[in-house]
Tab-separated table of C-alpha atoms and ligand atoms in Angstrom:
chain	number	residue	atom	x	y	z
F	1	UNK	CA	-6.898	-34.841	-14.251
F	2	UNK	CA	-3.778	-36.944	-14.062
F	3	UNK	CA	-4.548	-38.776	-17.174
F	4	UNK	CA	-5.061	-35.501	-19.284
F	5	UNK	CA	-2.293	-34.023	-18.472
F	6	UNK	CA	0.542	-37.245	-18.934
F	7	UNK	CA	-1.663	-37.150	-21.953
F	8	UNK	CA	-0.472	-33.956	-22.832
F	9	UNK	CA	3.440	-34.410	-21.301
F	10	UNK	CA	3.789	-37.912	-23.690
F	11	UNK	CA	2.896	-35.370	-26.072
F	12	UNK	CA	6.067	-32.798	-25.124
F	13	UNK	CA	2.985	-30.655	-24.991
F	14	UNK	CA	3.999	-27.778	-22.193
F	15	UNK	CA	1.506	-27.619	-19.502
F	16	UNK	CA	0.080	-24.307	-17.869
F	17	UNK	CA	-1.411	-24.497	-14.321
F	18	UNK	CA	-3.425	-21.924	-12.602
F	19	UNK	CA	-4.569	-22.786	-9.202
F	20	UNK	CA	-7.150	-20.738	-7.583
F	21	UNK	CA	-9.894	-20.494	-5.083
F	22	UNK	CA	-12.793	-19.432	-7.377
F	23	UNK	CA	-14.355	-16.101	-7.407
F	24	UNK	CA	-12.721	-14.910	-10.143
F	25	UNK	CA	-11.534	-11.333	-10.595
F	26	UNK	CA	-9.198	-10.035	-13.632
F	27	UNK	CA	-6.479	-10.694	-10.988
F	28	UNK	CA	-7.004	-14.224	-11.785
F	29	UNK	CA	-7.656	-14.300	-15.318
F	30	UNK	CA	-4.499	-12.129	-16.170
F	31	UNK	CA	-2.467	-15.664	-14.692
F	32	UNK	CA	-4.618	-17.396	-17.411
F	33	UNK	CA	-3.758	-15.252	-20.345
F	34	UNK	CA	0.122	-15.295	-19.453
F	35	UNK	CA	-0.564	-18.981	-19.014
F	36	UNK	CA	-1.814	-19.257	-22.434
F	37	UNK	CA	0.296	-17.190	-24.110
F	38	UNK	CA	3.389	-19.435	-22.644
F	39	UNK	CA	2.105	-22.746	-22.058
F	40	UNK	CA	-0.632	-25.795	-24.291
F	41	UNK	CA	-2.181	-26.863	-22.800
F	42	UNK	CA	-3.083	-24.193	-19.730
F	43	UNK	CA	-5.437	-25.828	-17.056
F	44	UNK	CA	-7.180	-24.067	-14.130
F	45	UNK	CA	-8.053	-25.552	-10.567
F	46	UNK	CA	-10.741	-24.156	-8.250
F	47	UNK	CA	-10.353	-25.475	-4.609
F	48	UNK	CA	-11.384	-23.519	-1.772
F	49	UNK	CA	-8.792	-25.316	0.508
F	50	UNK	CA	-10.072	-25.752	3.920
F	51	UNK	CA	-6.649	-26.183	5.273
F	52	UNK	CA	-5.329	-22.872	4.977
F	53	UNK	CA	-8.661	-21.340	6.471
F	54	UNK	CA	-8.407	-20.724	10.602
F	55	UNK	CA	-11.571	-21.490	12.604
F	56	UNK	CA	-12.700	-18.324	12.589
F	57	UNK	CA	-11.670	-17.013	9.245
F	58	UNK	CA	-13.730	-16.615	6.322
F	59	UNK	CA	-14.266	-19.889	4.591
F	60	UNK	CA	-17.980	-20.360	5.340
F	61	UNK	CA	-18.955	-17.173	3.952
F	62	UNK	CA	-16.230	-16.404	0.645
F	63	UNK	CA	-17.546	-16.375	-2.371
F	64	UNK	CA	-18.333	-18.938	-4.196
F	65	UNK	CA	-20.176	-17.974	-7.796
F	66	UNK	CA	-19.090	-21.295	-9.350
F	67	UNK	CA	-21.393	-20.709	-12.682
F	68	UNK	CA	-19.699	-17.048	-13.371
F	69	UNK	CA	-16.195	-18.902	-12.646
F	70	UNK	CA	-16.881	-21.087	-15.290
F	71	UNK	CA	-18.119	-18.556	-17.799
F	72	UNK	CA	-14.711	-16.426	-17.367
F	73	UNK	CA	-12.691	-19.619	-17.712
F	74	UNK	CA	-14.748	-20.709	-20.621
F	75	UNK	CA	-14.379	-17.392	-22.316
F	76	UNK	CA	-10.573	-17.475	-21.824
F	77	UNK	CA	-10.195	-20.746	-23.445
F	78	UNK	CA	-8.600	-22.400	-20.949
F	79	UNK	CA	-8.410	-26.512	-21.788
F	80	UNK	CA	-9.518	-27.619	-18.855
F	81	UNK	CA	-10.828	-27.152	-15.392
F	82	UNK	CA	-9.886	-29.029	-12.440
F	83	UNK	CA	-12.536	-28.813	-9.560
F	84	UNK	CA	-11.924	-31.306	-6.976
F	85	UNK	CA	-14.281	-32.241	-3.967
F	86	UNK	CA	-12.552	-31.341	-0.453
F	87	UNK	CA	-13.405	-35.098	0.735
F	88	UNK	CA	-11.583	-36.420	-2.108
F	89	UNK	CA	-8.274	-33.509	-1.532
F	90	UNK	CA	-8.662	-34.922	2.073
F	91	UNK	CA	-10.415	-38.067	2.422
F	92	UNK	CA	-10.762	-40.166	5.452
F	93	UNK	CA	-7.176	-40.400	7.067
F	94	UNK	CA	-5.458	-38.063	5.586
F	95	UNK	CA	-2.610	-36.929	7.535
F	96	UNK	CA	0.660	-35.643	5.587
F	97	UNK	CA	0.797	-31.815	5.601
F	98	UNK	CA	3.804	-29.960	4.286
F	99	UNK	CA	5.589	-26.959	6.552
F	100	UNK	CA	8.135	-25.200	4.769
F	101	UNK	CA	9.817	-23.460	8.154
F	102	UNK	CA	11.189	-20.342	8.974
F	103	UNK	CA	9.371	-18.458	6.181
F	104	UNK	CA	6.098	-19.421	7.439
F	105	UNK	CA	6.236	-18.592	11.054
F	106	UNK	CA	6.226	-14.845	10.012
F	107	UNK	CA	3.575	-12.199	9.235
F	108	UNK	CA	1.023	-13.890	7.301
F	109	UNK	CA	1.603	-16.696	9.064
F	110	UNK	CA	1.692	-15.202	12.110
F	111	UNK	CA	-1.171	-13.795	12.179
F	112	UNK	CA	-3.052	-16.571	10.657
F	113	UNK	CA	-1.232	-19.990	12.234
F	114	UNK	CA	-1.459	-22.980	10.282
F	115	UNK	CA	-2.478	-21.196	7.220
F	116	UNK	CA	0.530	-21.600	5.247
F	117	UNK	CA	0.707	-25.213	6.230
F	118	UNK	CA	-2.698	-25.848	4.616
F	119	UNK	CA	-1.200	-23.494	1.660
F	120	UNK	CA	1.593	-25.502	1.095
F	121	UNK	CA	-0.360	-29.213	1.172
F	122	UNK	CA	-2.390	-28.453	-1.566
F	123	UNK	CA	-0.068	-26.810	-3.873
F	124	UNK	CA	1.896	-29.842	-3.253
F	125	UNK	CA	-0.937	-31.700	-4.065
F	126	UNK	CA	-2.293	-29.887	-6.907
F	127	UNK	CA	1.525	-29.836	-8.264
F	128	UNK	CA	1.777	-33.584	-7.986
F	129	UNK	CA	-1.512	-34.155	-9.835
F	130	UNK	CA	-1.229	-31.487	-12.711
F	131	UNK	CA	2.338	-31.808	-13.100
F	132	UNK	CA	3.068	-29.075	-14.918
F	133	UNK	CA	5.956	-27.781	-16.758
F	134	UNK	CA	4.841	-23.754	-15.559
F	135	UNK	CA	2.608	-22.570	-12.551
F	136	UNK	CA	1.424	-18.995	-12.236
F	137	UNK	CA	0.976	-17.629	-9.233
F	138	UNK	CA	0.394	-13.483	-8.357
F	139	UNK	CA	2.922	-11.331	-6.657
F	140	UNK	CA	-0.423	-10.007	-4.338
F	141	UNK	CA	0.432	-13.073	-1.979
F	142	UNK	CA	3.839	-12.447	-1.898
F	143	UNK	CA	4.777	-14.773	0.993
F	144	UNK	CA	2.749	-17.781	0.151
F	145	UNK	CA	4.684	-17.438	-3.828
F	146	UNK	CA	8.382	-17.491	-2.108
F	147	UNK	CA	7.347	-20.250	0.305
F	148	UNK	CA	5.965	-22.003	-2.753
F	149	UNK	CA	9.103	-21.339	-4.710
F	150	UNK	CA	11.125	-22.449	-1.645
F	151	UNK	CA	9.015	-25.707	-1.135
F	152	UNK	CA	9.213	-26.257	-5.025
F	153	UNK	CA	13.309	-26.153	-4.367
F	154	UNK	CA	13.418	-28.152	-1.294
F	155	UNK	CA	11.233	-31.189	-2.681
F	156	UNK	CA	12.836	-31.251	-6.114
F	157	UNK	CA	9.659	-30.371	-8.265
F	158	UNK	CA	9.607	-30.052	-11.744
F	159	UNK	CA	7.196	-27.077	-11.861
F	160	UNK	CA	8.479	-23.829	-12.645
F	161	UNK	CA	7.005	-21.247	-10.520
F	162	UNK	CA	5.611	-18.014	-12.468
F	163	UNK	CA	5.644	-15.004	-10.463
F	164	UNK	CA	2.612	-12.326	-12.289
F	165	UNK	CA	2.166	-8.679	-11.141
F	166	UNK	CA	-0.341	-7.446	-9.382
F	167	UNK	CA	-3.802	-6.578	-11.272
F	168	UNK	CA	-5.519	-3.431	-9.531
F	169	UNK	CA	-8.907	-1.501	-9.995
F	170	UNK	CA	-8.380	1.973	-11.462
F	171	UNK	CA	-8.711	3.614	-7.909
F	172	UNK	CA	-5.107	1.193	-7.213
F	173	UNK	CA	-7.009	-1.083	-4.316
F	174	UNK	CA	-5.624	-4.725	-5.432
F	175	UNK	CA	-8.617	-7.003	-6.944
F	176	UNK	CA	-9.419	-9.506	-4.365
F	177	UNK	CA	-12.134	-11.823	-3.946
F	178	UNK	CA	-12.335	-10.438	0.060
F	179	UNK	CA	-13.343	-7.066	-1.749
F	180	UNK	CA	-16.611	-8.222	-2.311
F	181	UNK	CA	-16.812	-8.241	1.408
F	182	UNK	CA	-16.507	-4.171	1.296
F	183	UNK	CA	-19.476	-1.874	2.225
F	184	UNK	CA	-19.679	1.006	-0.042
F	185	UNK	CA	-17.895	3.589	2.614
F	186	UNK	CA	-15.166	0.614	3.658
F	187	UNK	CA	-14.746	0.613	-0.299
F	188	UNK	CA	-13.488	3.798	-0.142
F	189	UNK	CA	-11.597	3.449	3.180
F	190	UNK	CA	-9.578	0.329	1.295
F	191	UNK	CA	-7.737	2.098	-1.240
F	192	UNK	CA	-5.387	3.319	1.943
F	193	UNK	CA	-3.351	0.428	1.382
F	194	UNK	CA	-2.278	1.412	-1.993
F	195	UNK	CA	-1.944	4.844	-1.001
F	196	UNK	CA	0.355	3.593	1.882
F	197	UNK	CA	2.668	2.084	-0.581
F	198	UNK	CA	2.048	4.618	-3.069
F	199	UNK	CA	3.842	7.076	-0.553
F	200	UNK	CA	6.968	4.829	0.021
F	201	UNK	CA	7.337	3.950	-4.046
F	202	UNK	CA	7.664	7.644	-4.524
F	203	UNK	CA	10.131	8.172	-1.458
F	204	UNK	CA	11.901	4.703	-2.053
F	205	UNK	CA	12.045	6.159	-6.002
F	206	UNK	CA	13.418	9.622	-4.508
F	207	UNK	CA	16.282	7.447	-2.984
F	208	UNK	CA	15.671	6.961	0.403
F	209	UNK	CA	16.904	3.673	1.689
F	210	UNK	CA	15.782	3.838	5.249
F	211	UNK	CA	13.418	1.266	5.597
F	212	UNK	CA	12.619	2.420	9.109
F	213	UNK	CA	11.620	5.841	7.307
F	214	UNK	CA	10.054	3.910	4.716
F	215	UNK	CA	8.112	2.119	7.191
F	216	UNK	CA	6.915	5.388	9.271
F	217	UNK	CA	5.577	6.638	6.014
F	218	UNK	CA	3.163	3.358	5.955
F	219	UNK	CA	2.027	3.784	9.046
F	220	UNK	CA	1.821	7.648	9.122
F	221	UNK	CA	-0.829	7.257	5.577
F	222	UNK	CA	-2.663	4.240	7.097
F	223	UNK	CA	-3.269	6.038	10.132
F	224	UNK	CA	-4.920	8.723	8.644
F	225	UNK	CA	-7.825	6.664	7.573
F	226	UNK	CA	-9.778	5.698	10.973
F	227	UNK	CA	-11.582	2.608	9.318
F	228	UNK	CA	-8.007	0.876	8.658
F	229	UNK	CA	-6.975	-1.268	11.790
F	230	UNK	CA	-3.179	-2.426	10.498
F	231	UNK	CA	-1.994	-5.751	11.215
F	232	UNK	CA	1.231	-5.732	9.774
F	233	UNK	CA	3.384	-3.010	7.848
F	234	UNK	CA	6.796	-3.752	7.187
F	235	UNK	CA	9.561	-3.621	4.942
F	236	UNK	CA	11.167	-6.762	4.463
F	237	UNK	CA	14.034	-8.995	2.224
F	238	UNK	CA	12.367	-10.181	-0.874
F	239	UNK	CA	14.023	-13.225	-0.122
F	240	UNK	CA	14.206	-13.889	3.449
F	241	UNK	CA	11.058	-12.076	4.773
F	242	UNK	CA	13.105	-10.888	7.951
F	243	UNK	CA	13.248	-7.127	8.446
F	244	UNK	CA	15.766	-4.829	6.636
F	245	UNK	CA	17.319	-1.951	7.501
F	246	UNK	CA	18.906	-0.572	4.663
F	247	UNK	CA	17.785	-1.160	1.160
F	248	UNK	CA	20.481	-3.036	-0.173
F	249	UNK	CA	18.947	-5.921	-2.103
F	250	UNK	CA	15.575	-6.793	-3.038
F	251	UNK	CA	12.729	-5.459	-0.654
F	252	UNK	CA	9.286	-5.775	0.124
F	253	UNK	CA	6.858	-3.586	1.646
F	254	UNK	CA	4.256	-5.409	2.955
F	255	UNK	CA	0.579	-4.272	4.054
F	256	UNK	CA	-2.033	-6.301	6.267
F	257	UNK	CA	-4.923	-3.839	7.014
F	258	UNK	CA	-8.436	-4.594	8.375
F	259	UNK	CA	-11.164	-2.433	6.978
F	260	UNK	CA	-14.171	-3.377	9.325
F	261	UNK	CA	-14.038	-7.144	9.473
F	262	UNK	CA	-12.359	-7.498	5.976
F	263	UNK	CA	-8.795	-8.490	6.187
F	264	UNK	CA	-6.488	-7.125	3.042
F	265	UNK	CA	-3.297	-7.810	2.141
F	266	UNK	CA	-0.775	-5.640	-0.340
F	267	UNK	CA	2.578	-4.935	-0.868
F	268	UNK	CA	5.252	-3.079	-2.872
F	269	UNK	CA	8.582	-4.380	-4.682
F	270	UNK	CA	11.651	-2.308	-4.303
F	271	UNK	CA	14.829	-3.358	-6.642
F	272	UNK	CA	17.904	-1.869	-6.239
F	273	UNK	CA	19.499	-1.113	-9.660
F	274	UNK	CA	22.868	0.357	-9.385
F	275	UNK	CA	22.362	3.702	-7.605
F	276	UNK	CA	18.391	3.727	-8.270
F	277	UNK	CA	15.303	2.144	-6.478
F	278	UNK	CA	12.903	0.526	-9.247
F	279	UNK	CA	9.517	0.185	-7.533
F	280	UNK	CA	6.821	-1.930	-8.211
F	281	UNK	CA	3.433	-1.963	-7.188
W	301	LIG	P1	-6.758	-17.075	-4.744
W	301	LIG	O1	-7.956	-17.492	-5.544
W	301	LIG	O2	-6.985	-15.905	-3.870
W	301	LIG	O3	-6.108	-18.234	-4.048
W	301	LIG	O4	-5.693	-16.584	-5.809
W	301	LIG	C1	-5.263	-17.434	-6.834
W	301	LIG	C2	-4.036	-16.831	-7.479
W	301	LIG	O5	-4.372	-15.560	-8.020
W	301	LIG	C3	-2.898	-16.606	-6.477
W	301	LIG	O6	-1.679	-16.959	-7.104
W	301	LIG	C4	-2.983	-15.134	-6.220
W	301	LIG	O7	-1.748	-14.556	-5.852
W	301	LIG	C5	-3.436	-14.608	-7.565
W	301	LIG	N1	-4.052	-13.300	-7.428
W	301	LIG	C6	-5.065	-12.953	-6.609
W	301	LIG	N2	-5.342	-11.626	-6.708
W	301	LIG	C7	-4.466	-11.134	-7.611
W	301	LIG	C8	-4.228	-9.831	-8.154
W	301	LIG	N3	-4.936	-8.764	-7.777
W	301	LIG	N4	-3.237	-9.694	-9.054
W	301	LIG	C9	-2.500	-10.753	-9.431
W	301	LIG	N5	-2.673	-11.993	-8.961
W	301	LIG	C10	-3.638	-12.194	-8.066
């Protein structure tokens, strides 16, 4: 992998990089397409990272259709596919892991310690081996793309961090490969998160600042759907990740929700532009 792409950089060729845990949904392959359209050559990784999985998360059972995978990356002309072997991402000995504090001790992280440390080791990783000029990473993990972006600041990287929207099935529920977990009825019950943050776009759109109001709304929809347990709801700096009271800068809303004993994740973007809220979901 290393060869190919200094390969490529002795050729002032602009590398594309798409990291990913397999199972790939259109979520996925819309990073490719930008990645192509911006970037020669554009390769793709597939690593279900075992360091950013607790010990009773999902890892042994998430999908892994590795011939499919291929197919889609195939089709989308991609130049090359990195799949490394976890013994060889973390052979015998291996003991360096990257934390990027502050922004990892909250939410996600919270709830899932240590994830964000393994998150954070093998972009590094991955970075360091691809090199590339442009990553692309989705806005649907919103925390793990600013701790990426901070991490990429802090340690002087030469990869630019691409930041893509979110892709979403027609019924809004954000593709995920943790959807194929879904019964048919907890199918259904999902599409609460987007509904959630469906409510405070058109509220936050309406003008209302008040993220505590904002926030009430989230909570008020989700509860109205008795298979969604909710984790986290909160509106918070698009920078920071702390809490905000007033909408006054960049915002996110930001949705963990079990649906049986799938955990989802979703959120909103709220710009201020002069005297207007621009949402995006
Ligand atoms: P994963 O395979 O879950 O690690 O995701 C690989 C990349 O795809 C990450 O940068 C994700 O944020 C991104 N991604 C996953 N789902 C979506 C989606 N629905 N829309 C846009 N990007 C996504």
């Amino acid at each position: 992998m290393k060869e190919k792409t200094r390969e490529a950089r002795q050729e002032q060729r602009i590398v594309g990089f798409v990291p990913t845990m397999g199972a790939l949904h259109a979520g996925h392959m819309a990073l490719v397409e930008r990645a192509r359209r911006e970037c020669a050559p554009v390769f793709a990784s597939i690593f279900l990272n075992p360091a950013q999985f607790g010990p009773n998360e999902d890892l042994s059972r998430y999908p892994r259709p590795l011939e499919d995978d291929i197919d889609k990356l195939t089709a989308a002309k991609v130049d090359g596919l990195f799949l490394p072997d976890a013994k060889e991402v973390y052979p015998h000995r291996f003991s360096t892991y990257v934390h990027v504090e502050g922004l990892s001790e909250r939410l996600e992280g919270k709830s899932r310690p240590g994830h964000f440390r393994g998150v954070a080791t093998v972009v590094l990783k991955l970075l360091e081996i691809v090199q590339p000029r442009f990553a692309y990473f989705g806005r649907k993990d919103a925390q793990q793309v600013r701790i990426i972006q901070q991490m990429v600041c802090d340690l002087n990287l030469d990869a630019e961090i691409v930041v893509c929207p979110i892709v979403r099935e027609m019924d809004g529920l954000a593709m995920s490969s943790r959807n194929a977990y879904l019964g048919s009825e907890e199918r259904k019950a999902a599409t609460i998160l987007y509904r959630a943050l469906h409510a405070a776009a058109a509220e936050a759109k309406a003008g209302l600042r008040d993220s505590l109001e904002l926030q009430r709304t989230l909570h008020k929809v989700l509860g109205g759907e008795p298979r969604a347990r909710v984790d986290y709801a909160e509106i918070v700096d698009a920078d920071s990740f702390e809490p905000v009271v007033r909408l006054t800068r960049p915002a996110y809303a930001l949705l963990a929700v079990h649906i049986g004993k799938t955990r989802l994740i979703d959120n909103l973007l709220i710009t201020p532009v002069g005297d207007e809220l621009h949402v995006e979901l």
